[in-house]
């Protein structure tokens, strides 16, 4: 039996690509393709917009519609400027892609409550060593940890799954950063309605 044509494309931040893939599988969205961009670009956000542009230029004539699963993510409008060059391409709302898990209203509440909040998701809990400790060279220069996190007050773990091992790991991360710990089970949050709207559910 021939495979159905993939007419839709989601270009996703690698930090949320796993959850999007799971939604794709659970909902049998066989007509939707998924391409991920390395999550480590969050440490060099000036590279996000060019990376998304390259993906869009390659894919624009291959798919009927394209959705960019990034928020602004520290590009200060550069990503929106890129999307403006491609007709009909939209992105996740808000400033940060992980805020999609909490929901924009809840994220704004958390931010207003304490701007000095460091957010964890399932992905970042699992890959904290690579994307934070090693990327910021805390393993080589422990004194950098205070420089980066000295103005933070708490860790909020936005959990996509109920997983005791991940929860304990998140608590360990908060202790490692010397920050108080809070947790909120969000599931997939606003990713679900956003993708449903794109797919046409």
GROMACS .gro file of N, CA, C and O in nm, residues 41-131:
model
  364
   41UNK      N    1   2.070   2.561   1.996
   41UNK     CA    2   2.068   2.698   1.944
   41UNK      C    3   2.009   2.797   2.044
   41UNK      O    4   2.025   2.918   2.028
   42UNK      N    5   1.941   2.747   2.147
   42UNK     CA    6   1.889   2.837   2.249
   42UNK      C    7   2.002   2.913   2.319
   42UNK      O    8   1.979   3.019   2.377
   43UNK      N    9   2.123   2.857   2.314
   43UNK     CA   10   2.236   2.927   2.374
   43UNK      C   11   2.297   3.029   2.279
   43UNK      O   12   2.377   3.112   2.320
   44UNK      N   13   2.258   3.022   2.153
   44UNK     CA   14   2.300   3.121   2.052
   44UNK      C   15   2.176   3.161   1.972
   44UNK      O   16   2.164   3.127   1.854
   45UNK      N   17   2.081   3.229   2.038
   45UNK     CA   18   1.951   3.255   1.973
   45UNK      C   19   1.960   3.335   1.844
   45UNK      O   20   1.867   3.330   1.763
   46UNK      N   21   2.072   3.406   1.824
   46UNK     CA   22   2.088   3.479   1.699
   46UNK      C   23   2.098   3.385   1.579
   46UNK      O   24   2.081   3.428   1.464
   47UNK      N   25   2.121   3.256   1.604
   47UNK     CA   26   2.131   3.158   1.496
   47UNK      C   27   1.998   3.091   1.464
   47UNK      O   28   1.987   3.017   1.366
   48UNK      N   29   1.896   3.113   1.549
   48UNK     CA   30   1.768   3.044   1.530
   48UNK      C   31   1.700   3.089   1.402
   48UNK      O   32   1.658   3.007   1.319
   49UNK      N   33   1.686   3.220   1.383
   49UNK     CA   34   1.616   3.270   1.264
   49UNK      C   35   1.683   3.225   1.135
   49UNK      O   36   1.614   3.178   1.043
   50UNK      N   37   1.817   3.234   1.121
   50UNK     CA   38   1.880   3.183   0.998
   50UNK      C   39   1.858   3.033   0.979
   50UNK      O   40   1.840   2.988   0.864
   51UNK      N   41   1.859   2.957   1.088
   51UNK     CA   42   1.838   2.813   1.075
   51UNK      C   43   1.697   2.782   1.028
   51UNK      O   44   1.675   2.694   0.944
   52UNK      N   45   1.600   2.856   1.081
   52UNK     CA   46   1.461   2.837   1.037
   52UNK      C   47   1.446   2.881   0.892
   52UNK      O   48   1.379   2.814   0.812
   53UNK      N   49   1.508   2.991   0.854
   53UNK     CA   50   1.500   3.036   0.715
   53UNK      C   51   1.553   2.928   0.620
   53UNK      O   52   1.491   2.901   0.515
   54UNK      N   53   1.664   2.867   0.655
   54UNK     CA   54   1.722   2.763   0.569
   54UNK      C   55   1.624   2.648   0.552
   54UNK      O   56   1.607   2.595   0.441
   55UNK      N   57   1.558   2.607   0.660
   55UNK     CA   58   1.460   2.499   0.652
   55UNK      C   59   1.342   2.540   0.565
   55UNK      O   60   1.293   2.461   0.483
   56UNK      N   61   1.294   2.663   0.582
   56UNK     CA   62   1.179   2.710   0.505
   56UNK      C   63   1.211   2.719   0.356
   56UNK      O   64   1.129   2.682   0.272
   57UNK      N   65   1.329   2.768   0.324
   57UNK     CA   66   1.367   2.780   0.183
   57UNK      C   67   1.374   2.643   0.117
   57UNK      O   68   1.336   2.626   0.001
   58UNK      N   69   1.420   2.546   0.192
   58UNK     CA   70   1.431   2.409   0.138
   58UNK      C   71   1.294   2.345   0.123
   58UNK      O   72   1.270   2.269   0.027
   59UNK      N   73   1.201   2.376   0.213
   59UNK     CA   74   1.075   2.302   0.219
   59UNK      C   75   0.957   2.372   0.155
   59UNK      O   76   0.853   2.310   0.132
   60UNK      N   77   0.969   2.502   0.124
   60UNK     CA   78   0.851   2.580   0.087
   60UNK      C   79   0.777   2.527  -0.036
   60UNK      O   80   0.656   2.546  -0.048
   61UNK      N   81   0.846   2.462  -0.127
   61UNK     CA   82   0.780   2.410  -0.248
   61UNK      C   83   0.747   2.261  -0.237
   61UNK      O   84   0.696   2.202  -0.332
   62UNK      N   85   0.775   2.202  -0.120
   62UNK     CA   86   0.751   2.059  -0.101
   62UNK      C   87   0.626   2.031  -0.020
   62UNK      O   88   0.577   1.917  -0.020
   63UNK      N   89   0.574   2.133   0.052
   63UNK     CA   90   0.461   2.112   0.142
   63UNK      C   91   0.355   2.218   0.118
   63UNK      O   92   0.385   2.332   0.081
   64UNK      N   93   0.230   2.180   0.140
   64UNK     CA   94   0.119   2.275   0.123
   64UNK      C   95   0.119   2.380   0.232
   64UNK      O   96   0.092   2.497   0.206
   65UNK      N   97   0.148   2.338   0.354
   65UNK     CA   98   0.151   2.431   0.467
   65UNK      C   99   0.265   2.394   0.561
   65UNK      O  100   0.299   2.276   0.575
   66UNK      N  101   0.319   2.497   0.626
   66UNK     CA  102   0.431   2.478   0.718
   66UNK      C  103   0.402   2.555   0.846
   66UNK      O  104   0.354   2.669   0.843
   67UNK      N  105   0.434   2.493   0.958
   67UNK     CA  106   0.419   2.556   1.089
   67UNK      C  107   0.554   2.551   1.159
   67UNK      O  108   0.625   2.449   1.154
   68UNK      N  109   0.592   2.661   1.224
   68UNK     CA  110   0.719   2.668   1.294
   68UNK      C  111   0.693   2.658   1.444
   68UNK      O  112   0.634   2.748   1.504
   69UNK      N  113   0.735   2.548   1.503
   69UNK     CA  114   0.713   2.524   1.646
   69UNK      C  115   0.829   2.582   1.726
   69UNK      O  116   0.905   2.512   1.793
   70UNK      N  117   0.842   2.712   1.714
   70UNK     CA  118   0.930   2.795   1.796
   70UNK      C  119   0.845   2.911   1.844
   70UNK      O  120   0.759   2.961   1.770
   71UNK      N  121   0.872   2.958   1.965
   71UNK     CA  122   0.825   3.090   2.004
   71UNK      C  123   0.933   3.189   1.960
   71UNK      O  124   1.018   3.155   1.876
   72UNK      N  125   0.932   3.309   2.014
   72UNK     CA  126   1.038   3.403   1.975
   72UNK      C  127   1.174   3.352   2.018
   72UNK      O  128   1.274   3.370   1.948
   73UNK      N  129   1.181   3.289   2.135
   73UNK     CA  130   1.300   3.219   2.183
   73UNK      C  131   1.427   3.306   2.182
   73UNK      O  132   1.534   3.258   2.142
   74UNK      N  133   1.412   3.430   2.221
   74UNK     CA  134   1.529   3.515   2.233
   74UNK      C  135   1.580   3.575   2.105
   74UNK      O  136   1.690   3.632   2.102
   75UNK      N  137   1.501   3.567   1.997
   75UNK     CA  138   1.545   3.624   1.870
   75UNK      C  139   1.509   3.771   1.857
   75UNK      O  140   1.549   3.837   1.761
   76UNK      N  141   1.430   3.822   1.952
   76UNK     CA  142   1.391   3.964   1.955
   76UNK      C  143   1.332   4.011   1.822
   76UNK      O  144   1.368   4.114   1.767
   77UNK      N  145   1.241   3.927   1.770
   77UNK     CA  146   1.168   3.963   1.650
   77UNK      C  147   1.231   3.916   1.520
   77UNK      O  148   1.168   3.922   1.414
   78UNK      N  149   1.355   3.866   1.527
   78UNK     CA  150   1.422   3.821   1.404
   78UNK      C  151   1.350   3.702   1.343
   78UNK      O  152   1.341   3.691   1.219
   79UNK      N  153   1.296   3.614   1.425
   79UNK     CA  154   1.224   3.499   1.371
   79UNK      C  155   1.097   3.545   1.300
   79UNK      O  156   1.066   3.497   1.190
   80UNK      N  157   1.024   3.637   1.360
   80UNK     CA  158   0.903   3.688   1.294
   80UNK      C  159   0.936   3.757   1.163
   80UNK      O  160   0.859   3.749   1.067
   81UNK      N  161   1.050   3.823   1.158
   81UNK     CA  162   1.092   3.887   1.033
   81UNK      C  163   1.115   3.784   0.924
   81UNK      O  164   1.076   3.804   0.808
   82UNK      N  165   1.175   3.672   0.960
   82UNK     CA  166   1.195   3.564   0.865
   82UNK      C  167   1.062   3.507   0.819
   82UNK      O  168   1.037   3.490   0.698
   83UNK      N  169   0.972   3.480   0.913
   83UNK     CA  170   0.843   3.421   0.877
   83UNK      C  171   0.763   3.512   0.786
   83UNK      O  172   0.685   3.466   0.703
   84UNK      N  173   0.784   3.643   0.800
   84UNK     CA  174   0.714   3.738   0.715
   84UNK      C  175   0.750   3.726   0.569
   84UNK      O  176   0.676   3.774   0.483
   85UNK      N  177   0.862   3.660   0.540
   85UNK     CA  178   0.903   3.640   0.401
   85UNK      C  179   0.841   3.516   0.338
   85UNK      O  180   0.863   3.489   0.219
   86UNK      N  181   0.764   3.440   0.417
   86UNK     CA  182   0.704   3.316   0.367
   86UNK      C  183   0.554   3.320   0.395
   86UNK      O  184   0.511   3.324   0.510
   87UNK      N  185   0.477   3.317   0.293
   87UNK     CA  186   0.332   3.333   0.304
   87UNK      C  187   0.269   3.221   0.386
   87UNK      O  188   0.292   3.102   0.361
   88UNK      N  189   0.188   3.262   0.484
   88UNK     CA  190   0.106   3.166   0.557
   88UNK      C  191   0.176   3.087   0.665
   88UNK      O  192   0.114   3.000   0.728
   89UNK      N  193   0.303   3.114   0.691
   89UNK     CA  194   0.377   3.038   0.792
   89UNK      C  195   0.362   3.106   0.927
   89UNK      O  196   0.390   3.226   0.942
   90UNK      N  197   0.315   3.031   1.026
   90UNK     CA  198   0.297   3.084   1.161
   90UNK      C  199   0.387   3.009   1.258
   90UNK      O  200   0.447   2.907   1.224
   91UNK      N  201   0.395   3.063   1.380
   91UNK     CA  202   0.479   3.000   1.483
   91UNK      C  203   0.400   2.989   1.613
   91UNK      O  204   0.288   3.040   1.625
   92UNK      N  205   0.460   2.924   1.712
   92UNK     CA  206   0.400   2.919   1.845
   92UNK      C  207   0.389   3.061   1.901
   92UNK      O  208   0.479   3.143   1.881
   93UNK      N  209   0.284   3.090   1.974
   93UNK     CA  210   0.273   3.223   2.035
   93UNK      C  211   0.370   3.239   2.152
   93UNK      O  212   0.421   3.141   2.208
   94UNK      N  213   0.397   3.362   2.187
   94UNK     CA  214   0.473   3.389   2.308
   94UNK      C  215   0.622   3.404   2.288
   94UNK      O  216   0.673   3.401   2.176
   95UNK      N  217   0.691   3.418   2.401
   95UNK     CA  218   0.834   3.445   2.399
   95UNK      C  219   0.919   3.320   2.406
   95UNK      O  220   1.033   3.320   2.359
   96UNK      N  221   0.868   3.213   2.468
   96UNK     CA  222   0.949   3.093   2.489
   96UNK      C  223   0.869   2.969   2.454
   96UNK      O  224   0.753   2.958   2.494
   97UNK      N  225   0.931   2.875   2.385
   97UNK     CA  226   0.857   2.756   2.341
   97UNK      C  227   0.811   2.672   2.460
   97UNK      O  228   0.704   2.612   2.455
   98UNK      N  229   0.889   2.670   2.570
   98UNK     CA  230   0.847   2.590   2.685
   98UNK      C  231   0.723   2.648   2.752
   98UNK      O  232   0.652   2.579   2.824
   99UNK      N  233   0.696   2.778   2.728
   99UNK     CA  234   0.575   2.838   2.783
   99UNK      C  235   0.450   2.775   2.724
   99UNK      O  236   0.341   2.784   2.782
  100UNK      N  237   0.463   2.710   2.608
  100UNK     CA  238   0.349   2.642   2.547
  100UNK      C  239   0.300   2.528   2.636
  100UNK      O  240   0.182   2.493   2.633
  101UNK      N  241   0.391   2.468   2.712
  101UNK     CA  242   0.349   2.361   2.803
  101UNK      C  243   0.267   2.417   2.918
  101UNK      O  244   0.163   2.363   2.954
  102UNK      N  245   0.314   2.526   2.977
  102UNK     CA  246   0.241   2.586   3.089
  102UNK      C  247   0.113   2.654   3.042
  102UNK      O  248   0.015   2.661   3.117
  103UNK      N  249   0.114   2.704   2.919
  103UNK     CA  250   0.008   2.791   2.870
  103UNK      C  251   0.053   2.935   2.891
  103UNK      O  252   0.117   2.967   2.992
  104UNK      N  253   0.022   3.021   2.797
  104UNK     CA  254   0.074   3.157   2.803
  104UNK      C  255   0.027   3.231   2.928
  104UNK      O  256   0.106   3.301   2.992
  105UNK      N  257  -0.098   3.214   2.967
  105UNK     CA  258  -0.149   3.285   3.084
  105UNK      C  259  -0.079   3.237   3.211
  105UNK      O  260  -0.040   3.318   3.296
  106UNK      N  261  -0.062   3.107   3.225
  106UNK     CA  262   0.005   3.052   3.343
  106UNK      C  263   0.152   3.090   3.345
  106UNK      O  264   0.208   3.122   3.451
  107UNK      N  265   0.216   3.090   3.227
  107UNK     CA  266   0.355   3.132   3.222
  107UNK      C  267   0.370   3.278   3.266
  107UNK      O  268   0.461   3.312   3.343
  108UNK      N  269   0.282   3.362   3.219
  108UNK     CA  270   0.288   3.503   3.259
  108UNK      C  271   0.266   3.519   3.409
  108UNK      O  272   0.330   3.602   3.474
  109UNK      N  273   0.177   3.437   3.465
  109UNK     CA  274   0.155   3.442   3.610
  109UNK      C  275   0.282   3.400   3.684
  109UNK      O  276   0.323   3.466   3.781
  110UNK      N  277   0.343   3.291   3.640
  110UNK     CA  278   0.467   3.245   3.703
  110UNK      C  279   0.577   3.349   3.692
  110UNK      O  280   0.651   3.374   3.788
  111UNK      N  281   0.586   3.411   3.576
  111UNK     CA  282   0.689   3.512   3.556
  111UNK      C  283   0.665   3.634   3.645
  111UNK      O  284   0.759   3.686   3.706
  112UNK      N  285   0.540   3.678   3.651
  112UNK     CA  286   0.508   3.793   3.735
  112UNK      C  287   0.531   3.761   3.882
  112UNK      O  288   0.573   3.848   3.960
  113UNK      N  289   0.503   3.638   3.919
  113UNK     CA  290   0.521   3.595   4.058
  113UNK      C  291   0.668   3.598   4.097
  113UNK      O  292   0.703   3.639   4.208
  114UNK      N  293   0.754   3.554   4.006
  114UNK     CA  294   0.898   3.556   4.034
  114UNK      C  295   0.974   3.553   3.902
  114UNK      O  296   0.991   3.447   3.841
  115UNK      N  297   1.020   3.669   3.854
  115UNK     CA  298   1.096   3.673   3.728
  115UNK      C  299   1.225   3.591   3.734
  115UNK      O  300   1.277   3.552   3.629
  116UNK      N  301   1.274   3.566   3.854
  116UNK     CA  302   1.397   3.488   3.868
  116UNK      C  303   1.370   3.340   3.871
  116UNK      O  304   1.412   3.270   3.964
  117UNK      N  305   1.299   3.291   3.769
  117UNK     CA  306   1.261   3.150   3.762
  117UNK      C  307   1.332   3.082   3.646
  117UNK      O  308   1.332   3.133   3.534
  118UNK      N  309   1.390   2.966   3.674
  118UNK     CA  310   1.450   2.882   3.571
  118UNK      C  311   1.355   2.766   3.546
  118UNK      O  312   1.315   2.697   3.640
  119UNK      N  313   1.318   2.745   3.420
  119UNK     CA  314   1.217   2.645   3.387
  119UNK      C  315   1.282   2.517   3.334
  119UNK      O  316   1.374   2.521   3.252
  120UNK      N  317   1.230   2.407   3.383
  120UNK     CA  318   1.268   2.276   3.333
  120UNK      C  319   1.149   2.211   3.264
  120UNK      O  320   1.034   2.234   3.303
  121UNK      N  321   1.176   2.133   3.162
  121UNK     CA  322   1.077   2.047   3.099
  121UNK      C  323   1.132   1.905   3.103
  121UNK      O  324   1.246   1.882   3.143
  122UNK      N  325   1.052   1.808   3.062
  122UNK     CA  326   1.103   1.670   3.058
  122UNK      C  327   1.233   1.663   2.979
  122UNK      O  328   1.329   1.597   3.019
  123UNK      N  329   1.235   1.730   2.864
  123UNK     CA  330   1.354   1.726   2.778
  123UNK      C  331   1.476   1.780   2.852
  123UNK      O  332   1.582   1.718   2.852
  124UNK      N  333   1.461   1.895   2.916
  124UNK     CA  334   1.577   1.957   2.979
  124UNK      C  335   1.620   1.881   3.104
  124UNK      O  336   1.740   1.874   3.134
  125UNK      N  337   1.525   1.821   3.175
  125UNK     CA  338   1.563   1.736   3.288
  125UNK      C  339   1.650   1.621   3.239
  125UNK      O  340   1.754   1.589   3.297
  126UNK      N  341   1.607   1.558   3.130
  126UNK     CA  342   1.680   1.443   3.077
  126UNK      C  343   1.816   1.479   3.019
  126UNK      O  344   1.909   1.399   3.020
  127UNK      N  345   1.828   1.602   2.968
  127UNK     CA  346   1.950   1.641   2.898
  127UNK      C  347   2.021   1.759   2.966
  127UNK      O  348   2.097   1.830   2.901
  128UNK      N  349   1.997   1.776   3.095
  128UNK     CA  350   2.054   1.889   3.168
  128UNK      C  351   2.207   1.889   3.164
  128UNK      O  352   2.270   1.993   3.148
  129UNK      N  353   2.263   1.770   3.176
  129UNK     CA  354   2.410   1.761   3.177
  129UNK      C  355   2.467   1.816   3.046
  129UNK      O  356   2.562   1.895   3.047
  130UNK      N  357   2.408   1.777   2.934
  130UNK     CA  358   2.459   1.820   2.804
  130UNK      C  359   2.428   1.966   2.776
  130UNK      O  360   2.517   2.042   2.735
  131UNK      N  361   2.301   2.006   2.798
  131UNK     CA  362   2.258   2.137   2.751
  131UNK      C  363   2.284   2.250   2.850
  131UNK      O  364   2.275   2.367   2.812
   0.00000   0.00000   0.00000
